[in-house]
Tab-separated table of C-alpha atoms in Angstrom:
chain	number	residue	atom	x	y	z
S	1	UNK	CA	77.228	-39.529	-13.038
S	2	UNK	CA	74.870	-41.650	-14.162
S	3	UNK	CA	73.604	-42.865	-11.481
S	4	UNK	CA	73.677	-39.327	-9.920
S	5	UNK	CA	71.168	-38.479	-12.639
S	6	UNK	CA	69.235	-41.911	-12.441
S	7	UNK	CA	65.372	-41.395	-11.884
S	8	UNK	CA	64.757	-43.126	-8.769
S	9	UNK	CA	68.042	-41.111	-7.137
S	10	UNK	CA	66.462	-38.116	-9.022
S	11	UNK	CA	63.076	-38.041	-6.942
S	12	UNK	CA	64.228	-38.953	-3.985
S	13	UNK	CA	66.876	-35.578	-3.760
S	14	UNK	CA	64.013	-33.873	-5.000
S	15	UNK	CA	61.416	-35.419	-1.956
S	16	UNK	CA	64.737	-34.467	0.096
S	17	UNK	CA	65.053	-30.912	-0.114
S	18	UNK	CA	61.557	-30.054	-0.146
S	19	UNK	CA	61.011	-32.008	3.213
S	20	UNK	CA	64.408	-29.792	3.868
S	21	UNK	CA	62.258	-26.358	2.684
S	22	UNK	CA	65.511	-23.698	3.169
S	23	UNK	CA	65.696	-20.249	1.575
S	24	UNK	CA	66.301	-19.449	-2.009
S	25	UNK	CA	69.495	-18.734	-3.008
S	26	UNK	CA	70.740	-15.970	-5.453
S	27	UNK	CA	68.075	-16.484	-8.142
S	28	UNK	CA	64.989	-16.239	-5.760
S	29	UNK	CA	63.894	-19.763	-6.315
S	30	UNK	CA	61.878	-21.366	-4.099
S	31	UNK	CA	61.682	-24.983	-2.982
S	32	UNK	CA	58.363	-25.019	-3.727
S	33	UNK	CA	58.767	-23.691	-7.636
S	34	UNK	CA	61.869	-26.950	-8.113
S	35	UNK	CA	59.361	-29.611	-9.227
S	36	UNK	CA	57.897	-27.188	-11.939
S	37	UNK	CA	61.203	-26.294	-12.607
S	38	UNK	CA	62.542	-29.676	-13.146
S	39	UNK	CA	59.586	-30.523	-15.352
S	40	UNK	CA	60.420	-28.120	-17.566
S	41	UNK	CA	64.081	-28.470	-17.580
S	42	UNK	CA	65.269	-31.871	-16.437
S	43	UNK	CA	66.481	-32.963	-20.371
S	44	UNK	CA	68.505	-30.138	-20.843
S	45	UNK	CA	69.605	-30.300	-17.084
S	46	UNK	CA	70.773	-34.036	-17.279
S	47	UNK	CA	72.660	-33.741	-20.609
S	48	UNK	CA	74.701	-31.137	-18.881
S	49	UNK	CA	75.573	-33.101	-15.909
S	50	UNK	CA	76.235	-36.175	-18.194
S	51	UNK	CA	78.533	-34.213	-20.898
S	52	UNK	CA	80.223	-32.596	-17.306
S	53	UNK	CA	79.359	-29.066	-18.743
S	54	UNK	CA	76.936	-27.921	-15.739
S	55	UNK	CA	77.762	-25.002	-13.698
S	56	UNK	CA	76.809	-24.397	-10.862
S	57	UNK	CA	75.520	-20.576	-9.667
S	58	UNK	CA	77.381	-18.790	-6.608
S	59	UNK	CA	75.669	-18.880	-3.446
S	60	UNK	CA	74.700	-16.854	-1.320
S	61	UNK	CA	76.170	-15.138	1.804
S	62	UNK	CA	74.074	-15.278	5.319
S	63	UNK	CA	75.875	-14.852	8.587
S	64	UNK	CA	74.251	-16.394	11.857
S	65	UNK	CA	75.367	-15.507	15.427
S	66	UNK	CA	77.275	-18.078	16.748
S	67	UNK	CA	77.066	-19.099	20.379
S	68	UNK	CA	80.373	-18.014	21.674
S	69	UNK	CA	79.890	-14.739	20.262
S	70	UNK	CA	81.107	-13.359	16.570
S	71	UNK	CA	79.347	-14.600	12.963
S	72	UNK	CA	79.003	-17.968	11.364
S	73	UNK	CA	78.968	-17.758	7.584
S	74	UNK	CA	76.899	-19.952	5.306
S	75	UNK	CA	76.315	-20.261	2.109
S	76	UNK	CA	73.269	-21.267	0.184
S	77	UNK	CA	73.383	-22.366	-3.198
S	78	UNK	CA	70.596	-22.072	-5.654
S	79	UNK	CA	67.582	-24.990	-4.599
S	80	UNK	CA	68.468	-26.690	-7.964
S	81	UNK	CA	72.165	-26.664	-7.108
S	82	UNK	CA	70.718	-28.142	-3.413
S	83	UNK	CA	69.248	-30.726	-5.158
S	84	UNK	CA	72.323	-31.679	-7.307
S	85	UNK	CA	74.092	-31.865	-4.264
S	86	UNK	CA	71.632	-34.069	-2.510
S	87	UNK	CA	71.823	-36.179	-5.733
S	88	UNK	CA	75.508	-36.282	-5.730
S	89	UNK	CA	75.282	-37.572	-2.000
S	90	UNK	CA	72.893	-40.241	-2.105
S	91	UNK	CA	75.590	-41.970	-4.653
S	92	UNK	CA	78.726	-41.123	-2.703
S	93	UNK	CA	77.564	-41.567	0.663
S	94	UNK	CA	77.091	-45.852	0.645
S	95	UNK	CA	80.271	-45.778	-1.056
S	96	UNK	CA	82.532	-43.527	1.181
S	97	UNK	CA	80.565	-43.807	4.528
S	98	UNK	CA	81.439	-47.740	5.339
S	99	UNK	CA	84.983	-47.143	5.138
S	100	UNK	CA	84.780	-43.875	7.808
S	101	UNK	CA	86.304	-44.478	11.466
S	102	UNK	CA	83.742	-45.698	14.100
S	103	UNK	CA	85.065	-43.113	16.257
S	104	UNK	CA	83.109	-40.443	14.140
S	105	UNK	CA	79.976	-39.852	14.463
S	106	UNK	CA	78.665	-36.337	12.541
S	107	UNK	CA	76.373	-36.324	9.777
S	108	UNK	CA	76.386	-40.321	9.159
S	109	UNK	CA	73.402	-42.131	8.872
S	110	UNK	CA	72.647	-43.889	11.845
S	111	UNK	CA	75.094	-41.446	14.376
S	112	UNK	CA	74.635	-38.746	16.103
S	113	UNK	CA	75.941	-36.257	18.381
S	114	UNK	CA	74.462	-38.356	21.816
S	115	UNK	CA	76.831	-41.414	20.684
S	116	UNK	CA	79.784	-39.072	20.545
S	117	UNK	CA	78.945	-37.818	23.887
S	118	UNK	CA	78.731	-41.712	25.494
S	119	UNK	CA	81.886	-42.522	23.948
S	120	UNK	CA	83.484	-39.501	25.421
S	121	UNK	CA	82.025	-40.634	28.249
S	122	UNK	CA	82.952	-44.297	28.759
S	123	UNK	CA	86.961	-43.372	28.016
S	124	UNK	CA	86.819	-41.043	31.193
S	125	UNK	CA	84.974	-43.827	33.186
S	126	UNK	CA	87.287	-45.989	31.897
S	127	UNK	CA	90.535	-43.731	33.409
S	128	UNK	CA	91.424	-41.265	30.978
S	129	UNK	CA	91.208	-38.006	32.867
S	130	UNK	CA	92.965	-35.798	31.005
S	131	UNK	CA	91.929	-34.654	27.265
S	132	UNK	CA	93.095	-33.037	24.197
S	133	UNK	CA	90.619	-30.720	22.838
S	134	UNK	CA	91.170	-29.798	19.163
S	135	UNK	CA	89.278	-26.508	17.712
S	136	UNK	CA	90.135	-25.952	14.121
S	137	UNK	CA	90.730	-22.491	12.768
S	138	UNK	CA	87.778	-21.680	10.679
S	139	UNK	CA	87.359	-25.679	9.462
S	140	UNK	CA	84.849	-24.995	6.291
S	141	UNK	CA	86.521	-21.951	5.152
S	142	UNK	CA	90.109	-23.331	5.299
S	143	UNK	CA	89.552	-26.562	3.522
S	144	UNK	CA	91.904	-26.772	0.491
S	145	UNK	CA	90.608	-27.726	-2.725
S	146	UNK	CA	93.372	-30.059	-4.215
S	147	UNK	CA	94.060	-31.385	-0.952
S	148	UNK	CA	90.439	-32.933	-0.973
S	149	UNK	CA	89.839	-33.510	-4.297
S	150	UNK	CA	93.243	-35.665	-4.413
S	151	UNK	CA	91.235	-37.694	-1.472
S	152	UNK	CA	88.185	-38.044	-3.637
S	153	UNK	CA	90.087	-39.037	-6.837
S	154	UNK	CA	91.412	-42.022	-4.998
S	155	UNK	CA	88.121	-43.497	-4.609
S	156	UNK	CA	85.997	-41.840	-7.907
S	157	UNK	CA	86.970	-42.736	-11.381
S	158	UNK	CA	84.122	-40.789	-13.010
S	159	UNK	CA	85.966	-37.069	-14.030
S	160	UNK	CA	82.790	-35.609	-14.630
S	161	UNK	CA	81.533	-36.233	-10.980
S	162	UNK	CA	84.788	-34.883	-9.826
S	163	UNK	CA	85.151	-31.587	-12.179
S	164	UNK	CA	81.160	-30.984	-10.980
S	165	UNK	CA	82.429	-30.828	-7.054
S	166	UNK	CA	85.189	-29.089	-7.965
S	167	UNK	CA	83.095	-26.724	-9.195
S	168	UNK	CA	80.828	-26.689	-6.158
S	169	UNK	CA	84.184	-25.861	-4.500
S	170	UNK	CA	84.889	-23.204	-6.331
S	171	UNK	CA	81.630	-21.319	-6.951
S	172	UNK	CA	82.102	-17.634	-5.464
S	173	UNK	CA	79.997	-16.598	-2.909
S	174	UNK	CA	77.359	-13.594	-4.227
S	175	UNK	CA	78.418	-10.075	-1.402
S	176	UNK	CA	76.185	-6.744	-2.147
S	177	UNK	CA	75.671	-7.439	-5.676
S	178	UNK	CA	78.847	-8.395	-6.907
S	179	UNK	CA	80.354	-12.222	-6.744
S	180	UNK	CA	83.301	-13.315	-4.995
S	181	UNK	CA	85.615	-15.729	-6.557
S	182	UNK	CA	86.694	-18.482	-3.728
S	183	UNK	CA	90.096	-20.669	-4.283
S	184	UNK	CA	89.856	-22.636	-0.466
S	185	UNK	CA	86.881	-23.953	2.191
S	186	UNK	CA	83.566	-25.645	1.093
S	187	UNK	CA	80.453	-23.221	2.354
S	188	UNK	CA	78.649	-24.836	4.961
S	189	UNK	CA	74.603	-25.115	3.867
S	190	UNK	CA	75.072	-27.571	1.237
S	191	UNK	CA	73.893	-30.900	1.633
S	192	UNK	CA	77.226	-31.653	-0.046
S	193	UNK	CA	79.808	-30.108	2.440
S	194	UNK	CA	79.021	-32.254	5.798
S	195	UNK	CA	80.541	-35.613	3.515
S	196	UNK	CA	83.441	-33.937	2.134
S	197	UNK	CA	84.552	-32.862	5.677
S	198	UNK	CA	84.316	-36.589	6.810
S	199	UNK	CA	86.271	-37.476	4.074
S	200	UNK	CA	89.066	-34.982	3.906
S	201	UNK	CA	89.129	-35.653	7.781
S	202	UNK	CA	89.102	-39.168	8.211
S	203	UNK	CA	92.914	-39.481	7.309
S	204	UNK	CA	93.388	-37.526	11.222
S	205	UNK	CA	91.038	-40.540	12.678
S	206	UNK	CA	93.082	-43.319	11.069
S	207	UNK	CA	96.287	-42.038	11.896
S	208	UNK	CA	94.777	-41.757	15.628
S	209	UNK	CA	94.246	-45.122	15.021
S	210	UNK	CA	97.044	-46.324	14.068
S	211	UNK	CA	98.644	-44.955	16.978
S	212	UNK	CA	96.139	-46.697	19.347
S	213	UNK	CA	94.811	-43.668	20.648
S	214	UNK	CA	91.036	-43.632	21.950
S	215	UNK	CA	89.230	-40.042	20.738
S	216	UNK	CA	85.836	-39.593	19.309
S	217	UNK	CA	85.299	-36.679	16.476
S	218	UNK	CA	82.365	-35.101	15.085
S	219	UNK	CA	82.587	-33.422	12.441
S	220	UNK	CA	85.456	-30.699	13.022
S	221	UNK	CA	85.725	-31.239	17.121
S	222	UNK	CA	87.979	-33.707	18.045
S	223	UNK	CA	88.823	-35.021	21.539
S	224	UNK	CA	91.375	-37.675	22.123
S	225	UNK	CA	91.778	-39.215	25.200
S	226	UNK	CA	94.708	-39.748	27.864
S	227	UNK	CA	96.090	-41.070	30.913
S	228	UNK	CA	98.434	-37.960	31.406
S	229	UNK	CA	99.584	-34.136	30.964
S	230	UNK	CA	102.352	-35.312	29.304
S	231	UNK	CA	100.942	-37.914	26.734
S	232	UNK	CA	98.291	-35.189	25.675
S	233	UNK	CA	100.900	-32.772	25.198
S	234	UNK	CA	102.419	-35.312	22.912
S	235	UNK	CA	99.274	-36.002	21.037
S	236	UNK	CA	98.650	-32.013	20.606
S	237	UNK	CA	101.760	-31.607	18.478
S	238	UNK	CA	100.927	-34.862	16.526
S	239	UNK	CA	97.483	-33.332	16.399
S	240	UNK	CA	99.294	-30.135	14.628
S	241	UNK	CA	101.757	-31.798	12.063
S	242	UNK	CA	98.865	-33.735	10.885
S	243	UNK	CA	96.063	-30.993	10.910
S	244	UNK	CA	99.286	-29.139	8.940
S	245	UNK	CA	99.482	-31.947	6.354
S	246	UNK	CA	96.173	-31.350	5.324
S	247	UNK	CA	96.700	-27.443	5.220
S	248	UNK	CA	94.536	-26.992	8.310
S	249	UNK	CA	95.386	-24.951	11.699
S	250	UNK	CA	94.862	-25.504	15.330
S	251	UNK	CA	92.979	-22.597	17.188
S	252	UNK	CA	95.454	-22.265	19.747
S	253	UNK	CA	92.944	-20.257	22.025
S	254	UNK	CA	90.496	-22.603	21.843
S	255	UNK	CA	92.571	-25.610	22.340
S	256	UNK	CA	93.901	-27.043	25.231
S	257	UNK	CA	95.441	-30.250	26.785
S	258	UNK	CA	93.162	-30.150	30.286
S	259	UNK	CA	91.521	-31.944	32.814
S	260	UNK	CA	88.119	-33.375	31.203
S	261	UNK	CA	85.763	-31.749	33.675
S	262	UNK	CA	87.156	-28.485	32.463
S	263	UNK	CA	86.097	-28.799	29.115
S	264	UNK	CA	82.840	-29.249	27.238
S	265	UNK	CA	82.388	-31.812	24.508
S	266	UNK	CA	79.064	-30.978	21.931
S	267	UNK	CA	77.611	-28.994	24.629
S	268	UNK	CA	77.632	-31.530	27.687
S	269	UNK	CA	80.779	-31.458	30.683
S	270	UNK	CA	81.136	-34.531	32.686
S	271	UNK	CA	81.480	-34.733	36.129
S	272	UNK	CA	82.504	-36.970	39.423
S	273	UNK	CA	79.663	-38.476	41.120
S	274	UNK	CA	79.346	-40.493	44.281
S	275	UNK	CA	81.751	-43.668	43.897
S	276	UNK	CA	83.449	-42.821	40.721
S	277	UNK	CA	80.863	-42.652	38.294
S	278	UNK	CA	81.455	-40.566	35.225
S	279	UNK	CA	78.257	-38.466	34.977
S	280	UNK	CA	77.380	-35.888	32.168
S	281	UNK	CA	75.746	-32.047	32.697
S	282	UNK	CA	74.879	-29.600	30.065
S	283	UNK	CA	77.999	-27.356	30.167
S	284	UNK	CA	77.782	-23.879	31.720
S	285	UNK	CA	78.611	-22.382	28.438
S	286	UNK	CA	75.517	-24.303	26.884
S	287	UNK	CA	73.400	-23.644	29.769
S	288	UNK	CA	74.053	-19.963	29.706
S	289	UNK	CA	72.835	-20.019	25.793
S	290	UNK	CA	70.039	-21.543	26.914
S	291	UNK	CA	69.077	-19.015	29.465
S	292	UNK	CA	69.891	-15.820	27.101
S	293	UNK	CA	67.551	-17.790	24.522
S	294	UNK	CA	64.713	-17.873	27.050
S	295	UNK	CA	65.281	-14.410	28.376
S	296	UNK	CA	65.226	-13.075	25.182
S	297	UNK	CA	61.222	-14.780	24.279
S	298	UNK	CA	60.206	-13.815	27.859
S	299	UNK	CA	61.273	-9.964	27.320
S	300	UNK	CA	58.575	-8.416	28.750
S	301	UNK	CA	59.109	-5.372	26.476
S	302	UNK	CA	58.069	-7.246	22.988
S	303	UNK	CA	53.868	-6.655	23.231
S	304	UNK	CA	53.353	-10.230	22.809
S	305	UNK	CA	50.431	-12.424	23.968
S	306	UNK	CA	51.259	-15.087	26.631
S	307	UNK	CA	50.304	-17.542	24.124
S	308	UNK	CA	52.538	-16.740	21.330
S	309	UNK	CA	55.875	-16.653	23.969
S	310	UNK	CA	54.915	-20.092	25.125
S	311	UNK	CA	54.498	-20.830	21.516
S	312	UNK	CA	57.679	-19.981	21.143
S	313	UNK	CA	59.287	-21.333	23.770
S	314	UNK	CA	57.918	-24.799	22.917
S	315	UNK	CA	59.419	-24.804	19.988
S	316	UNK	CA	62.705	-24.049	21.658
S	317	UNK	CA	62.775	-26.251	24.663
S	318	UNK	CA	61.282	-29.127	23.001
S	319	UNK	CA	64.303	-29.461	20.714
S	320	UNK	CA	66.753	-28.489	23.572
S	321	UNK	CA	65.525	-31.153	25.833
S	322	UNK	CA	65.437	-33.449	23.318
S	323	UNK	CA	69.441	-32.692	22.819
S	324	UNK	CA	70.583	-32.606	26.279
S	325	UNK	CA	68.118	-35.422	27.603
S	326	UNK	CA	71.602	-37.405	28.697
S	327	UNK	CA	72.317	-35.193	30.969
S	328	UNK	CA	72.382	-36.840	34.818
S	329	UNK	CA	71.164	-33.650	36.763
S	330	UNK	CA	67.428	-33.432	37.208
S	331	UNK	CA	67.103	-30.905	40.089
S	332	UNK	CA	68.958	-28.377	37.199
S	333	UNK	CA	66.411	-29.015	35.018
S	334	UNK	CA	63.602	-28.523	37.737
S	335	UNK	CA	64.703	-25.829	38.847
S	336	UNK	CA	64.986	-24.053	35.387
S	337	UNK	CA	61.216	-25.073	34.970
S	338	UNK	CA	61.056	-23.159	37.890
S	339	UNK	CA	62.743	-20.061	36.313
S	340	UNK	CA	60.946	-20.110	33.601
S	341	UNK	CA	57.642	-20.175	35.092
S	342	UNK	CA	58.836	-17.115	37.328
S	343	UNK	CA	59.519	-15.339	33.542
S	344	UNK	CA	55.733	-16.250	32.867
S	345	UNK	CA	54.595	-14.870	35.638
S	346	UNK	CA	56.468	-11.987	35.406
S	347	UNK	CA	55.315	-11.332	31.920
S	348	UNK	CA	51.862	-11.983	32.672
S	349	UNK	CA	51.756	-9.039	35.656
S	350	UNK	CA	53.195	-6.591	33.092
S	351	UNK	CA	50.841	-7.115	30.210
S	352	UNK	CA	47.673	-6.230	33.040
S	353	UNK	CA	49.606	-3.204	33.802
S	354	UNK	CA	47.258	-1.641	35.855
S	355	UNK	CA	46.769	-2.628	39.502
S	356	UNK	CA	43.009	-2.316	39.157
S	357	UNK	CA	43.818	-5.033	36.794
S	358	UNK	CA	46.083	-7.030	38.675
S	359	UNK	CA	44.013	-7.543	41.514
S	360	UNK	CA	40.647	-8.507	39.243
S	361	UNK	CA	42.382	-11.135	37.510
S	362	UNK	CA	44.036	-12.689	40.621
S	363	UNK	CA	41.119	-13.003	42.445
S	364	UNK	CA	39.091	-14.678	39.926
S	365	UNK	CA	42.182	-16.725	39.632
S	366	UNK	CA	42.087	-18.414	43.085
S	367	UNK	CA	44.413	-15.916	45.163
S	368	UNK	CA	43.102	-14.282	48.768
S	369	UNK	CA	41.697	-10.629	49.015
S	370	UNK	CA	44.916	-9.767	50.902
S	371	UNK	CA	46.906	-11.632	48.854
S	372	UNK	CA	45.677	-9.885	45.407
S	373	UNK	CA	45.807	-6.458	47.297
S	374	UNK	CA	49.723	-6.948	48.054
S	375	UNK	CA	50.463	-7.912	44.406
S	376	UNK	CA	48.395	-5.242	42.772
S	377	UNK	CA	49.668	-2.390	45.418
S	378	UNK	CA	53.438	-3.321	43.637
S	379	UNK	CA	52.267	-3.690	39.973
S	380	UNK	CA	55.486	-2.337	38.345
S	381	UNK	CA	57.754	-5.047	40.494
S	382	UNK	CA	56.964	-8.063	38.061
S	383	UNK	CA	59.472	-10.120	39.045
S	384	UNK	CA	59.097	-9.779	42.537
S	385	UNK	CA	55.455	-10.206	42.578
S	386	UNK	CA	55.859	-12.833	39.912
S	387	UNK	CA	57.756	-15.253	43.276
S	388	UNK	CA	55.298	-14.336	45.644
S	389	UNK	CA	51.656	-16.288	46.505
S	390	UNK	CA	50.800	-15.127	42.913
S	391	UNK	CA	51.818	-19.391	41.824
S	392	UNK	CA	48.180	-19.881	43.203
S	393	UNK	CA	46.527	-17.854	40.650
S	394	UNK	CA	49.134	-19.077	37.830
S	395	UNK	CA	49.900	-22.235	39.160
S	396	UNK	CA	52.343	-24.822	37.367
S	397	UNK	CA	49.513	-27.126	35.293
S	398	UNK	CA	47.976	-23.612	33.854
S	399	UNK	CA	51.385	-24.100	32.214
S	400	UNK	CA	51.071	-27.706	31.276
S	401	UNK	CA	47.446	-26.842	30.185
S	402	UNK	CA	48.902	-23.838	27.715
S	403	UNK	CA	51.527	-26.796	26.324
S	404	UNK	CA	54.736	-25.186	28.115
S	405	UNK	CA	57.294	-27.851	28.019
S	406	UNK	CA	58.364	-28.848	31.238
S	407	UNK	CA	62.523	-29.958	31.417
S	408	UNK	CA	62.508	-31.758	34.319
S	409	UNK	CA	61.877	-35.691	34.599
């Protein structure tokens, strides 16, 4: 604990979660009022931690959509209890991290979802065809306290760090008003939670391990790797008496022992290409995502200006390229340019409405009498004007000019 509170580990949680910003949590503190905070409170705060009487506030409840349809729930604790965490991390993290498999790779320093992905990859170029793909039932809600603190008490001495996470653990969760007392999971949205997942599961990696099996994890997905139906059935009901030792549960309709071009790994598939070679695609599921994503910042109903939606969309596709930049199938991502640009277009015809309108602006644009006459004769079919001659007035570097991202290579 001492070293939790130590100065130098002190400012840099603090320089942490404001580069982090996040929303307040239940007592409508911002990031930006913490350093004022701590100025004013940081004695009292530290001889709280150190005499292992601090506790913490509930956090609070916020559901996202998730991609496969239904909620995620997170929780987000108070920014001082954020930076306790991010404290708390900083100490823990050199000491637990070194020891972790080197077949997981979420939320370590240094690893990242793309080295998962290549290891997945050179097991099925290296014959493993079929796979065992583990889903845990609700991971971060299910995780049982004494189960994980027994794990940390094997490698922390200190019983004030470990009654502070305990109390982390159980800190109820604030619903309309009134707070809710929790007795299993750790909330995801604390910097806190990704390490305590890694440690409560890295007992499932080394008992892959020591079986010799070849799998890759991060975080709560797991995929091992085999030669065989048969020898991934096997490893599925190992998979469930260990998962059961640790009071977790196998989604049984999200798991499967299949062929590994039939399932998706982090978003990417992997498929045969010419002589053998194992290449890797952004999974339909992902790709669909995608696709709803862009349809929904292209609706032409929203009254936005062309520059905000491409706004937008930068900010979306830069980050999504960036993720899925291993995957091996350029003409996809050309032709989804392509799409896109037909959204654009589309968009732009609606917002000049009038045909008056329509034909003005393509002319001046570039596009023949004839051909301006044809688009603005049609003006309520955007989108099939929008794949007509009209790429001559709205041509693909007005795009590049206006800083749309372009996916292709």
């Amino acid at each position: 604990m001492e070293r939790v509170v130590e100065r130098g580990n002190a400012g840099r949680a603090l320089k942490r979660v404001r580069q982090n910003k996040g929303s307040p949590g239940i007592d409508g503190m911002t990031v930006e009022e913490l350093p004022q905070h701590l100025a004013e409170n940081w004695k009292s705060l530290r001889e709280q931690l150190l005499a292992g009487t601090y506790q913490p506030k509930p956090v609070k409840r916020h559901r996202i959509p998730k991609s496969g349809g239904g909620e995620r729930e997170l929780g987000i604790p108070c920014v001082v209890d954020r930076f306790l965490q991010q404290a708390i991390l900083q100490v823990l993290q050199p000491l637990f991290d070194p020891t972790f498999s080197e077949h997981s790779h979420g939320f370590r320093p240094g690893r990242n979802a793309h080295d998962a992905v290549c290891e997945a990859q050179g097991y099925i170029q290296g014959g493993r065809r079929w796979v065992v793909d583990v889903d845990l039932e609700k991971f971060f809600d299910r995780v049982n306290h004494d189960v994980l603190m027994g794990r940390l008490a094997k490698r922390i001495e200190d019983k004030r760090l470990l009654g502070l996470i305990r109390r982390y653990l159980e800190a109820g969760v604030m619903v309309n008003g009134v707070v809710v007392e929790r007795y299993e999971g750790t909330p995801q949205g604390g910097p806190l939670s990704p390490l305590l997942a890694n440690v409560l599961l890295d007992e499932v990696d080394r008992k892959l391990e020591k079986r010799g099996h070849t799998f890759v994890r991060y975080a709560d997905d797991c995929n091992v790797y085999v030669r065989s139906r048969r020898a991934g059935e096997r490893v599925m009901r190992a998979l469930k008496t260990i998962y059961g030792s640790l009071r977790l549960r196998i989604n049984e309709e999200k798991s499967a022992v299949a062929r590994v071009h039939d399932r998706k790994f982090l978003g990417y598939s992997f498929w045969y290409a010419a002589g053998g070679a194992i290449k890797r695609r952004v999974a339909p599921k992902a790709l669909k995502a995608m696709k709803d994503r862009v349809r929904q910042i292209t609706c032409r109903s929203g009254g936005r200006s062309i520059r905000t939606v491409i706004g937008e969309l930068r900010e979306y596709l830069t980050g999504w390229r960036e993720y899925f930049r291993l995957a091996d199938t350029p003409r996809v991502f050309r032709e989804l340019d392509e799409w896109i640009r037909h959204r654009l277009r589309a968009l732009q015809l609606k917002q000049w409405k009038r045909g008056t309108t329509t034909y003005r602006e393509l002319r001046a644009r570039g596009l023949s009498d004839s051909g301006a006459r044809q688009v603005a004769a049609n003006t309520r079919r955007w989108w099939k004007n929008a794949s007509m001659t009209i790429h001559v007035a709205l041509p693909v570097r007005l795009y590049d000019q206006r800083g749309l991202p372009r996916l292709g290579r």
